[in-house]
């Protein structure tokens, strides 16, 4: 299995690094991570080996515009481990001027000294997993942090001097009233985060919640979730945040450039267990098992598990799915083949229903379309990707 050969290699300007450790496993989460104690030194050595192997495969990581360290919970690394991670990444990556280096953090593992260390490493943007400031909601979700820890972490980030930062929030959770969401949002906004993400709880197949019961036990009904989403959008817009993607809101200039690169289908490389990479035509991903990942990297083998080459139809679907989630929407000229005139005509009922804005340049979700985004996007895919 050989991802992109050197001769046809695109320029990779975006890198993702997966840190597969968490303090505790949240039952709704399907990201690959290991809870509790683990040998992080061996992992960091393996990560360094993978980066060396990928470097030989893809050439130097030059002019890197965005680096995203996610997980898992990168902030659960201790000071020595963070120091080692920073050294590995800084020696492997040559950043473009004005680069963005994001790192995910959770309230239970972000201390003032760690925030300072992360900033001194070169991280420009921290994404904090707040989710809620209601005690009952956090414990229902099985989050490893308390509301008090989330409040301290928000205060800390507001004063830590990062170029940008984000607070992640969740809604649509069983037992979470609109009032609870209103209170959380008001408190979070008091810290003036430059960026907010707000996601409806979804129970992914493979998570512990999915094994325990059907999603109705964990999520509120669709109407309540839609009302909460509409509230979040209106509340954030009223205080000057622009909604630049279905779930993402930013002050001007604080949009997450790394995520924008994903949505624009720019090539990226992912390092660490379960990390995905993409070269414009094919996607490949690493083994989803820490032991196997480490063993392969240390032996000098690539930890790639599988690769899929996208068909023209799949490429079309991806372009529509990803671009329609953004405020800019889908440009007709972004499609691999000209969109048939009858397909555009078939969008008319969705336009008349107030779900889509369609013009000569492209199509985008209307305000109401964002609320029922997944359904509308699915319908556009069916009509446009023939
Ligand atoms: S939601 Fe975040 S903190 Fe919870 S298990 Fe998943 S990666 Fe870890």
mmCIF file of C-alpha atoms and ligand atoms in Angstrom:
data_model
loop_
_atom_site.group_PDB
_atom_site.id
_atom_site.type_symbol
_atom_site.label_atom_id
_atom_site.label_comp_id
_atom_site.label_asym_id
_atom_site.label_seq_id
_atom_site.Cartn_x
_atom_site.Cartn_y
_atom_site.Cartn_z
ATOM 1 C CA UNK A 1 0.000 0.000 0.000
ATOM 2 C CA UNK A 2 1.700 3.188 -1.150
ATOM 3 C CA UNK A 3 0.066 6.557 -0.645
ATOM 4 C CA UNK A 4 1.009 9.206 -3.221
ATOM 5 C CA UNK A 5 4.363 8.500 -4.854
ATOM 6 C CA UNK A 6 7.014 11.212 -4.704
ATOM 7 C CA UNK A 7 6.619 12.127 -8.389
ATOM 8 C CA UNK A 8 2.893 12.925 -8.097
ATOM 9 C CA UNK A 9 3.109 14.286 -4.592
ATOM 10 C CA UNK A 10 1.029 17.387 -3.854
ATOM 11 C CA UNK A 11 2.336 20.029 -1.476
ATOM 12 C CA UNK A 12 1.207 19.159 2.043
ATOM 13 C CA UNK A 13 0.794 22.409 3.965
ATOM 14 C CA UNK A 14 -1.383 21.059 6.779
ATOM 15 C CA UNK A 15 -0.465 18.536 9.451
ATOM 16 C CA UNK A 16 -2.543 16.786 12.092
ATOM 17 C CA UNK A 17 -1.008 14.988 15.085
ATOM 18 C CA UNK A 18 -3.140 12.615 17.140
ATOM 19 C CA UNK A 19 -2.343 12.269 20.859
ATOM 20 C CA UNK A 20 -4.240 9.121 21.902
ATOM 21 C CA UNK A 21 -4.558 9.681 25.652
ATOM 22 C CA UNK A 22 -7.404 10.927 27.841
ATOM 23 C CA UNK A 23 -7.844 11.194 31.586
ATOM 24 C CA UNK A 24 -11.080 9.233 31.244
ATOM 25 C CA UNK A 25 -13.089 7.959 28.297
ATOM 26 C CA UNK A 26 -16.337 9.880 27.660
ATOM 27 C CA UNK A 27 -19.001 7.291 26.789
ATOM 28 C CA UNK A 28 -20.289 9.163 23.702
ATOM 29 C CA UNK A 29 -16.844 9.547 22.119
ATOM 30 C CA UNK A 30 -15.636 7.414 19.226
ATOM 31 C CA UNK A 31 -12.220 9.059 18.753
ATOM 32 C CA UNK A 32 -9.351 6.675 19.306
ATOM 33 C CA UNK A 33 -7.902 7.271 22.767
ATOM 34 C CA UNK A 34 -6.767 5.357 25.814
ATOM 35 C CA UNK A 35 -7.851 6.373 29.291
ATOM 36 C CA UNK A 36 -5.652 6.332 32.350
ATOM 37 C CA UNK A 37 -1.993 5.449 32.566
ATOM 38 C CA UNK A 38 -0.068 4.611 29.440
ATOM 39 C CA UNK A 39 3.561 4.662 28.434
ATOM 40 C CA UNK A 40 3.692 8.030 26.747
ATOM 41 C CA UNK A 41 7.470 8.004 26.351
ATOM 42 C CA UNK A 42 7.225 5.005 24.023
ATOM 43 C CA UNK A 43 4.419 6.740 22.124
ATOM 44 C CA UNK A 44 6.460 9.917 21.658
ATOM 45 C CA UNK A 45 9.416 7.871 20.419
ATOM 46 C CA UNK A 46 7.095 6.118 17.939
ATOM 47 C CA UNK A 47 5.618 9.440 16.811
ATOM 48 C CA UNK A 48 9.106 10.759 16.167
ATOM 49 C CA UNK A 49 9.831 7.623 14.102
ATOM 50 C CA UNK A 50 6.625 8.002 12.108
ATOM 51 C CA UNK A 51 7.444 11.619 11.320
ATOM 52 C CA UNK A 52 10.899 10.529 10.114
ATOM 53 C CA UNK A 53 9.355 7.762 7.965
ATOM 54 C CA UNK A 54 6.761 10.142 6.483
ATOM 55 C CA UNK A 55 9.477 12.681 5.869
ATOM 56 C CA UNK A 56 11.349 10.143 3.729
ATOM 57 C CA UNK A 57 8.084 9.273 1.982
ATOM 58 C CA UNK A 58 6.808 12.782 1.310
ATOM 59 C CA UNK A 59 9.843 15.041 1.548
ATOM 60 C CA UNK A 60 10.481 17.871 3.980
ATOM 61 C CA UNK A 61 7.497 19.424 5.763
ATOM 62 C CA UNK A 62 8.196 22.934 4.522
ATOM 63 C CA UNK A 63 6.027 26.037 4.464
ATOM 64 C CA UNK A 64 3.516 24.417 6.844
ATOM 65 C CA UNK A 65 0.526 26.707 7.226
ATOM 66 C CA UNK A 66 -1.374 24.855 9.925
ATOM 67 C CA UNK A 67 -0.480 22.231 12.502
ATOM 68 C CA UNK A 68 -3.264 20.775 14.637
ATOM 69 C CA UNK A 69 -2.477 18.680 17.706
ATOM 70 C CA UNK A 70 -5.670 16.889 18.683
ATOM 71 C CA UNK A 71 -6.786 13.688 20.246
ATOM 72 C CA UNK A 72 -7.484 12.417 22.721
ATOM 73 C CA UNK A 73 -6.408 15.110 25.119
ATOM 74 C CA UNK A 74 -3.009 16.624 24.299
ATOM 75 C CA UNK A 75 -3.104 18.717 27.496
ATOM 76 C CA UNK A 76 -2.978 15.546 29.606
ATOM 77 C CA UNK A 77 0.699 15.174 28.686
ATOM 78 C CA UNK A 78 2.923 16.282 31.567
ATOM 79 C CA UNK A 79 5.550 19.030 31.304
ATOM 80 C CA UNK A 80 8.362 16.674 30.252
ATOM 81 C CA UNK A 81 6.182 14.966 27.653
ATOM 82 C CA UNK A 82 4.958 18.293 26.259
ATOM 83 C CA UNK A 83 8.524 19.464 26.057
ATOM 84 C CA UNK A 84 9.459 16.325 24.093
ATOM 85 C CA UNK A 85 6.441 16.766 21.781
ATOM 86 C CA UNK A 86 7.359 20.405 21.120
ATOM 87 C CA UNK A 87 10.946 19.453 20.281
ATOM 88 C CA UNK A 88 9.822 16.653 17.914
ATOM 89 C CA UNK A 89 7.374 18.895 16.066
ATOM 90 C CA UNK A 90 9.518 22.003 15.881
ATOM 91 C CA UNK A 91 12.490 20.069 14.521
ATOM 92 C CA UNK A 92 10.352 18.301 11.863
ATOM 93 C CA UNK A 93 8.218 21.195 10.661
ATOM 94 C CA UNK A 94 9.238 24.406 8.937
ATOM 95 C CA UNK A 95 6.371 26.791 9.448
ATOM 96 C CA UNK A 96 5.135 29.344 6.932
ATOM 97 C CA UNK A 97 5.131 32.926 8.187
ATOM 98 C CA UNK A 98 1.892 33.576 10.055
ATOM 99 C CA UNK A 99 1.321 29.866 10.676
ATOM 100 C CA UNK A 100 -1.478 28.547 12.885
ATOM 101 C CA UNK A 101 -0.583 25.894 15.464
ATOM 102 C CA UNK A 102 -3.646 24.634 17.334
ATOM 103 C CA UNK A 103 -3.720 22.332 20.314
ATOM 104 C CA UNK A 104 -6.734 20.772 22.010
ATOM 105 C CA UNK A 105 -6.971 21.025 25.788
ATOM 106 C CA UNK A 106 -9.429 19.925 28.435
ATOM 107 C CA UNK A 107 -10.199 21.848 31.615
ATOM 108 C CA UNK A 108 -9.092 19.081 34.006
ATOM 109 C CA UNK A 109 -5.560 19.101 32.608
ATOM 110 C CA UNK A 110 -4.888 22.745 31.809
ATOM 111 C CA UNK A 111 -2.950 24.519 34.564
ATOM 112 C CA UNK A 112 -1.452 28.031 34.333
ATOM 113 C CA UNK A 113 2.054 26.570 33.995
ATOM 114 C CA UNK A 114 0.921 24.191 31.242
ATOM 115 C CA UNK A 115 -0.799 26.997 29.348
ATOM 116 C CA UNK A 116 2.412 29.020 29.556
ATOM 117 C CA UNK A 117 4.476 26.036 28.428
ATOM 118 C CA UNK A 118 2.151 25.405 25.463
ATOM 119 C CA UNK A 119 2.354 29.074 24.455
ATOM 120 C CA UNK A 120 6.152 29.096 24.763
ATOM 121 C CA UNK A 121 6.298 25.963 22.541
ATOM 122 C CA UNK A 122 4.860 28.021 19.696
ATOM 123 C CA UNK A 123 1.179 27.015 19.892
ATOM 124 C CA UNK A 124 -0.898 29.958 18.641
ATOM 125 C CA UNK A 125 -4.407 28.633 19.289
ATOM 126 C CA UNK A 126 -5.926 26.478 22.034
ATOM 127 C CA UNK A 127 -9.241 24.687 21.614
ATOM 128 C CA UNK A 128 -10.828 24.033 24.989
ATOM 129 C CA UNK A 129 -13.400 21.259 25.489
ATOM 130 C CA UNK A 130 -15.857 23.076 27.760
ATOM 131 C CA UNK A 131 -19.088 21.426 26.489
ATOM 132 C CA UNK A 132 -21.239 22.859 29.297
ATOM 133 C CA UNK A 133 -21.017 24.799 32.541
ATOM 134 C CA UNK A 134 -23.911 22.870 34.097
ATOM 135 C CA UNK A 135 -22.684 20.289 36.587
ATOM 136 C CA UNK A 136 -25.477 17.781 35.834
ATOM 137 C CA UNK A 137 -24.889 17.972 32.077
ATOM 138 C CA UNK A 138 -21.147 17.367 32.447
ATOM 139 C CA UNK A 139 -21.668 14.349 34.692
ATOM 140 C CA UNK A 140 -24.401 12.993 32.409
ATOM 141 C CA UNK A 141 -21.918 13.235 29.534
ATOM 142 C CA UNK A 142 -19.264 11.475 31.632
ATOM 143 C CA UNK A 143 -16.837 14.346 31.083
ATOM 144 C CA UNK A 144 -13.652 14.186 33.130
ATOM 145 C CA UNK A 145 -13.946 17.815 34.287
ATOM 146 C CA UNK A 146 -16.215 19.798 36.582
ATOM 147 C CA UNK A 147 -17.957 23.086 35.805
ATOM 148 C CA UNK A 148 -15.575 24.825 38.238
ATOM 149 C CA UNK A 149 -12.555 23.471 36.335
ATOM 150 C CA UNK A 150 -14.090 24.654 33.053
ATOM 151 C CA UNK A 151 -14.609 28.140 34.513
ATOM 152 C CA UNK A 152 -10.969 28.310 35.681
ATOM 153 C CA UNK A 153 -9.724 27.121 32.292
ATOM 154 C CA UNK A 154 -11.810 29.775 30.508
ATOM 155 C CA UNK A 155 -10.360 32.484 32.776
ATOM 156 C CA UNK A 156 -6.901 31.118 32.174
ATOM 157 C CA UNK A 157 -7.206 31.123 28.381
ATOM 158 C CA UNK A 158 -8.734 34.584 28.311
ATOM 159 C CA UNK A 159 -5.558 35.886 29.971
ATOM 160 C CA UNK A 160 -2.887 33.522 28.638
ATOM 161 C CA UNK A 161 -1.903 35.605 25.610
ATOM 162 C CA UNK A 162 -2.619 33.106 22.829
ATOM 163 C CA UNK A 163 -3.179 34.639 19.407
ATOM 164 C CA UNK A 164 -6.538 32.861 19.341
ATOM 165 C CA UNK A 165 -8.567 30.304 21.260
ATOM 166 C CA UNK A 166 -11.783 28.374 21.017
ATOM 167 C CA UNK A 167 -14.396 27.033 23.413
ATOM 168 C CA UNK A 168 -16.217 23.850 22.370
ATOM 169 C CA UNK A 169 -19.850 23.616 23.506
ATOM 170 C CA UNK A 170 -22.473 20.909 23.191
ATOM 171 C CA UNK A 171 -26.239 20.969 23.031
ATOM 172 C CA UNK A 172 -29.060 18.544 22.295
ATOM 173 C CA UNK A 173 -28.241 16.542 25.415
ATOM 174 C CA UNK A 174 -30.996 14.712 27.320
ATOM 175 C CA UNK A 175 -31.758 16.671 30.494
ATOM 176 C CA UNK A 176 -30.148 19.882 29.191
ATOM 177 C CA UNK A 177 -32.781 22.598 29.103
ATOM 178 C CA UNK A 178 -32.614 25.674 26.908
ATOM 179 C CA UNK A 179 -32.088 27.719 30.116
ATOM 180 C CA UNK A 180 -28.994 25.675 30.969
ATOM 181 C CA UNK A 181 -27.600 26.330 27.508
ATOM 182 C CA UNK A 182 -28.430 30.041 27.780
ATOM 183 C CA UNK A 183 -26.570 30.254 31.115
ATOM 184 C CA UNK A 184 -23.540 28.392 29.776
ATOM 185 C CA UNK A 185 -23.340 30.574 26.699
ATOM 186 C CA UNK A 186 -23.682 33.779 28.747
ATOM 187 C CA UNK A 187 -20.866 32.745 31.067
ATOM 188 C CA UNK A 188 -18.599 31.603 28.245
ATOM 189 C CA UNK A 189 -19.194 34.831 26.309
ATOM 190 C CA UNK A 190 -18.143 36.842 29.348
ATOM 191 C CA UNK A 191 -14.598 35.595 28.605
ATOM 192 C CA UNK A 192 -14.864 36.851 25.010
ATOM 193 C CA UNK A 193 -13.496 33.760 23.222
ATOM 194 C CA UNK A 194 -12.394 34.661 19.683
ATOM 195 C CA UNK A 195 -13.935 31.394 18.420
ATOM 196 C CA UNK A 196 -16.772 29.077 19.484
ATOM 197 C CA UNK A 197 -17.801 25.661 18.236
ATOM 198 C CA UNK A 198 -21.235 24.294 19.098
ATOM 199 C CA UNK A 199 -22.109 20.699 18.288
ATOM 200 C CA UNK A 200 -25.283 18.726 18.820
ATOM 201 C CA UNK A 201 -24.597 15.527 20.742
ATOM 202 C CA UNK A 202 -24.538 12.608 18.349
ATOM 203 C CA UNK A 203 -24.048 9.023 19.356
ATOM 204 C CA UNK A 204 -21.479 7.606 16.973
ATOM 205 C CA UNK A 205 -21.488 3.883 16.227
ATOM 206 C CA UNK A 206 -18.604 2.337 18.124
ATOM 207 C CA UNK A 207 -18.908 4.615 21.169
ATOM 208 C CA UNK A 208 -19.864 3.167 24.550
ATOM 209 C CA UNK A 209 -23.206 5.027 24.452
ATOM 210 C CA UNK A 210 -24.047 3.318 21.170
ATOM 211 C CA UNK A 211 -23.432 -0.061 22.791
ATOM 212 C CA UNK A 212 -25.483 0.821 25.880
ATOM 213 C CA UNK A 213 -28.735 1.958 24.322
ATOM 214 C CA UNK A 214 -30.348 3.851 21.521
ATOM 215 C CA UNK A 215 -29.447 7.491 21.071
ATOM 216 C CA UNK A 216 -32.833 8.707 22.408
ATOM 217 C CA UNK A 217 -31.546 8.026 25.913
ATOM 218 C CA UNK A 218 -28.754 10.540 25.456
ATOM 219 C CA UNK A 219 -30.044 13.150 23.011
ATOM 220 C CA UNK A 220 -33.011 15.485 23.232
ATOM 221 C CA UNK A 221 -35.643 15.228 20.535
ATOM 222 C CA UNK A 222 -35.011 16.791 17.154
ATOM 223 C CA UNK A 223 -37.250 19.816 17.730
ATOM 224 C CA UNK A 224 -35.633 20.773 21.024
ATOM 225 C CA UNK A 225 -32.193 20.321 19.474
ATOM 226 C CA UNK A 226 -33.176 22.552 16.533
ATOM 227 C CA UNK A 227 -34.466 25.234 18.944
ATOM 228 C CA UNK A 228 -31.213 25.139 20.913
ATOM 229 C CA UNK A 229 -29.174 25.393 17.705
ATOM 230 C CA UNK A 230 -31.231 28.352 16.485
ATOM 231 C CA UNK A 231 -30.724 30.022 19.846
ATOM 232 C CA UNK A 232 -26.942 29.573 19.697
ATOM 233 C CA UNK A 233 -26.739 30.945 16.144
ATOM 234 C CA UNK A 234 -28.875 33.995 16.959
ATOM 235 C CA UNK A 235 -27.118 34.682 20.275
ATOM 236 C CA UNK A 236 -23.653 34.535 18.749
ATOM 237 C CA UNK A 237 -24.563 36.590 15.701
ATOM 238 C CA UNK A 238 -26.119 39.250 17.925
ATOM 239 C CA UNK A 239 -22.759 39.809 19.629
ATOM 240 C CA UNK A 240 -20.680 39.885 16.454
ATOM 241 C CA UNK A 241 -19.587 36.317 15.754
ATOM 242 C CA UNK A 242 -19.824 35.187 12.145
ATOM 243 C CA UNK A 243 -21.104 31.681 11.533
ATOM 244 C CA UNK A 244 -18.618 30.446 8.959
ATOM 245 C CA UNK A 245 -19.589 26.777 9.132
ATOM 246 C CA UNK A 246 -22.609 24.840 10.450
ATOM 247 C CA UNK A 247 -21.023 24.438 13.909
ATOM 248 C CA UNK A 248 -18.344 27.138 13.951
ATOM 249 C CA UNK A 249 -18.416 30.822 14.850
ATOM 250 C CA UNK A 250 -15.586 33.339 14.934
ATOM 251 C CA UNK A 251 -14.640 36.929 15.425
ATOM 252 C CA UNK A 252 -13.169 38.354 12.235
ATOM 253 C CA UNK A 253 -9.754 36.803 11.507
ATOM 254 C CA UNK A 254 -10.142 33.999 14.077
ATOM 255 C CA UNK A 255 -11.611 31.275 11.860
ATOM 256 C CA UNK A 256 -9.772 27.970 12.292
ATOM 257 C CA UNK A 257 -7.548 27.817 9.221
ATOM 258 C CA UNK A 258 -6.807 24.128 9.756
ATOM 259 C CA UNK A 259 -10.464 23.141 9.608
ATOM 260 C CA UNK A 260 -10.993 25.423 6.647
ATOM 261 C CA UNK A 261 -8.255 23.471 4.856
ATOM 262 C CA UNK A 262 -10.180 20.222 5.528
ATOM 263 C CA UNK A 263 -13.403 21.693 4.194
ATOM 264 C CA UNK A 264 -11.621 22.979 1.097
ATOM 265 C CA UNK A 265 -10.141 19.464 0.589
ATOM 266 C CA UNK A 266 -6.556 20.654 0.726
ATOM 267 C CA UNK A 267 -3.967 17.869 1.088
ATOM 268 C CA UNK A 268 -2.930 17.115 4.659
ATOM 269 C CA UNK A 269 -0.846 14.586 6.542
ATOM 270 C CA UNK A 270 -1.880 12.961 9.810
ATOM 271 C CA UNK A 271 0.525 11.392 12.295
ATOM 272 C CA UNK A 272 -0.303 9.188 15.277
ATOM 273 C CA UNK A 273 -2.618 6.178 15.705
ATOM 274 C CA UNK A 274 -5.883 6.492 13.722
ATOM 275 C CA UNK A 275 -4.746 9.750 12.056
ATOM 276 C CA UNK A 276 -6.006 10.272 8.492
ATOM 277 C CA UNK A 277 -4.137 11.779 5.549
ATOM 278 C CA UNK A 278 -5.403 13.033 2.203
ATOM 279 C CA UNK A 279 -3.666 13.969 -1.050
ATOM 280 C CA UNK A 280 -6.616 15.222 -3.090
ATOM 281 C CA UNK A 281 -7.465 11.836 -4.622
ATOM 282 C CA UNK A 282 -6.787 9.233 -1.956
ATOM 283 C CA UNK A 283 -7.206 9.018 1.773
ATOM 284 C CA UNK A 284 -5.237 6.726 4.050
ATOM 285 C CA UNK A 285 -5.248 6.217 7.763
ATOM 286 C CA UNK A 286 -3.033 4.798 10.445
ATOM 287 C CA UNK A 287 -3.703 1.721 12.545
ATOM 288 C CA UNK A 288 -6.147 2.342 15.351
ATOM 289 C CA UNK A 289 -4.176 0.528 18.007
ATOM 290 C CA UNK A 290 -1.398 2.080 20.063
ATOM 291 C CA UNK A 291 0.672 -1.096 20.491
ATOM 292 C CA UNK A 292 0.620 -1.923 16.765
ATOM 293 C CA UNK A 293 1.310 1.715 15.882
ATOM 294 C CA UNK A 294 4.325 1.838 18.163
ATOM 295 C CA UNK A 295 5.694 -1.540 17.075
ATOM 296 C CA UNK A 296 5.488 -0.625 13.390
ATOM 297 C CA UNK A 297 6.999 2.830 13.756
ATOM 298 C CA UNK A 298 9.857 1.571 15.897
ATOM 299 C CA UNK A 299 10.625 -1.128 13.267
ATOM 300 C CA UNK A 300 10.794 1.641 10.661
ATOM 301 C CA UNK A 301 7.550 0.568 8.935
ATOM 302 C CA UNK A 302 4.753 2.951 8.020
ATOM 303 C CA UNK A 303 1.781 2.595 10.380
ATOM 304 C CA UNK A 304 -0.730 2.963 7.516
ATOM 305 C CA UNK A 305 -3.716 0.647 7.977
ATOM 306 C CA UNK A 306 -5.639 1.215 4.759
ATOM 307 C CA UNK A 307 -5.960 3.523 1.822
ATOM 308 C CA UNK A 308 -8.920 4.333 -0.381
ATOM 309 C CA UNK A 309 -8.744 5.972 -3.777
ATOM 310 C CA UNK A 310 -11.793 8.137 -4.282
ATOM 311 C CA UNK A 311 -13.991 7.607 -7.326
ATOM 312 C CA UNK A 312 -15.129 10.689 -9.325
ATOM 313 C CA UNK A 313 -18.573 10.289 -7.721
ATOM 314 C CA UNK A 314 -17.047 10.200 -4.208
ATOM 315 C CA UNK A 315 -14.962 13.285 -4.981
ATOM 316 C CA UNK A 316 -18.107 15.101 -6.119
ATOM 317 C CA UNK A 317 -19.943 14.021 -2.952
ATOM 318 C CA UNK A 318 -17.130 15.245 -0.739
ATOM 319 C CA UNK A 319 -16.979 18.611 -2.471
ATOM 320 C CA UNK A 320 -20.731 19.108 -2.032
ATOM 321 C CA UNK A 321 -20.853 17.784 1.556
ATOM 322 C CA UNK A 322 -17.922 19.817 2.811
ATOM 323 C CA UNK A 323 -18.531 23.074 0.976
ATOM 324 C CA UNK A 324 -22.242 23.235 1.765
ATOM 325 C CA UNK A 325 -21.429 23.134 5.474
ATOM 326 C CA UNK A 326 -19.594 26.447 5.048
ATOM 327 C CA UNK A 327 -21.066 29.922 4.751
ATOM 328 C CA UNK A 328 -19.541 30.331 1.248
ATOM 329 C CA UNK A 329 -21.324 27.177 0.081
ATOM 330 C CA UNK A 330 -20.688 25.288 -3.122
ATOM 331 C CA UNK A 331 -19.340 27.086 -6.190
ATOM 332 C CA UNK A 332 -20.457 25.441 -9.410
ATOM 333 C CA UNK A 333 -16.945 25.741 -10.781
ATOM 334 C CA UNK A 334 -15.603 23.666 -7.852
ATOM 335 C CA UNK A 335 -17.370 20.563 -9.166
ATOM 336 C CA UNK A 336 -15.234 18.144 -11.187
ATOM 337 C CA UNK A 337 -17.811 18.155 -14.016
ATOM 338 C CA UNK A 338 -20.210 20.886 -15.005
ATOM 339 C CA UNK A 339 -23.394 20.583 -12.981
ATOM 340 C CA UNK A 340 -26.182 19.504 -15.363
ATOM 341 C CA UNK A 341 -28.780 22.189 -15.971
ATOM 342 C CA UNK A 342 -31.608 19.828 -14.976
ATOM 343 C CA UNK A 343 -29.881 19.168 -11.629
ATOM 344 C CA UNK A 344 -29.807 22.895 -10.920
ATOM 345 C CA UNK A 345 -33.456 23.094 -11.869
ATOM 346 C CA UNK A 346 -34.181 20.214 -9.488
ATOM 347 C CA UNK A 347 -32.846 22.352 -6.618
ATOM 348 C CA UNK A 348 -35.684 24.797 -7.173
ATOM 349 C CA UNK A 349 -38.115 23.184 -4.672
ATOM 350 C CA UNK A 350 -35.452 23.427 -1.934
ATOM 351 C CA UNK A 351 -34.921 27.060 -2.868
ATOM 352 C CA UNK A 352 -38.666 27.748 -2.837
ATOM 353 C CA UNK A 353 -38.881 26.055 0.577
ATOM 354 C CA UNK A 354 -36.337 28.591 1.841
ATOM 355 C CA UNK A 355 -33.622 26.002 2.491
ATOM 356 C CA UNK A 356 -31.132 26.993 -0.213
ATOM 357 C CA UNK A 357 -29.875 30.168 -1.865
ATOM 358 C CA UNK A 358 -29.041 29.383 -5.479
ATOM 359 C CA UNK A 359 -27.509 31.732 -8.038
ATOM 360 C CA UNK A 360 -25.262 31.684 -11.101
ATOM 361 C CA UNK A 361 -22.090 31.227 -9.022
ATOM 362 C CA UNK A 362 -23.258 28.418 -6.742
ATOM 363 C CA UNK A 363 -25.529 27.272 -3.952
ATOM 364 C CA UNK A 364 -25.476 27.758 -0.194
ATOM 365 C CA UNK A 365 -27.640 26.799 2.756
ATOM 366 C CA UNK A 366 -30.054 29.505 3.853
ATOM 367 C CA UNK A 367 -30.353 30.391 7.525
ATOM 368 C CA UNK A 368 -33.149 27.853 7.916
ATOM 369 C CA UNK A 369 -31.247 25.377 5.746
ATOM 370 C CA UNK A 370 -28.412 25.338 8.305
ATOM 371 C CA UNK A 371 -30.863 24.066 10.953
ATOM 372 C CA UNK A 372 -31.748 20.991 8.906
ATOM 373 C CA UNK A 373 -28.381 20.966 7.153
ATOM 374 C CA UNK A 374 -27.654 17.238 6.950
ATOM 375 C CA UNK A 375 -30.932 16.430 5.225
ATOM 376 C CA UNK A 376 -30.680 19.273 2.721
ATOM 377 C CA UNK A 377 -27.057 18.490 1.931
ATOM 378 C CA UNK A 378 -27.931 14.827 1.337
ATOM 379 C CA UNK A 379 -30.620 15.908 -1.109
ATOM 380 C CA UNK A 380 -28.237 18.255 -2.974
ATOM 381 C CA UNK A 381 -25.687 15.429 -3.255
ATOM 382 C CA UNK A 382 -28.326 13.171 -4.827
ATOM 383 C CA UNK A 383 -29.250 15.829 -7.337
ATOM 384 C CA UNK A 384 -25.841 17.237 -8.220
ATOM 385 C CA UNK A 385 -23.517 14.208 -8.089
ATOM 386 C CA UNK A 386 -24.857 12.091 -10.895
HETATM 387 S S1 LIG B 1 -14.549 13.487 24.098
HETATM 388 FE FE1 LIG B 1 -12.443 14.226 24.283
HETATM 389 S S2 LIG B 1 -11.938 13.892 26.456
HETATM 390 FE FE2 LIG B 1 -13.726 12.631 26.043
HETATM 391 S S3 LIG B 1 -12.855 10.618 25.480
HETATM 392 FE FE3 LIG B 1 -13.193 11.747 23.555
HETATM 393 S S4 LIG B 1 -11.235 12.715 23.141
HETATM 394 FE FE4 LIG B 1 -11.198 12.100 25.316
#
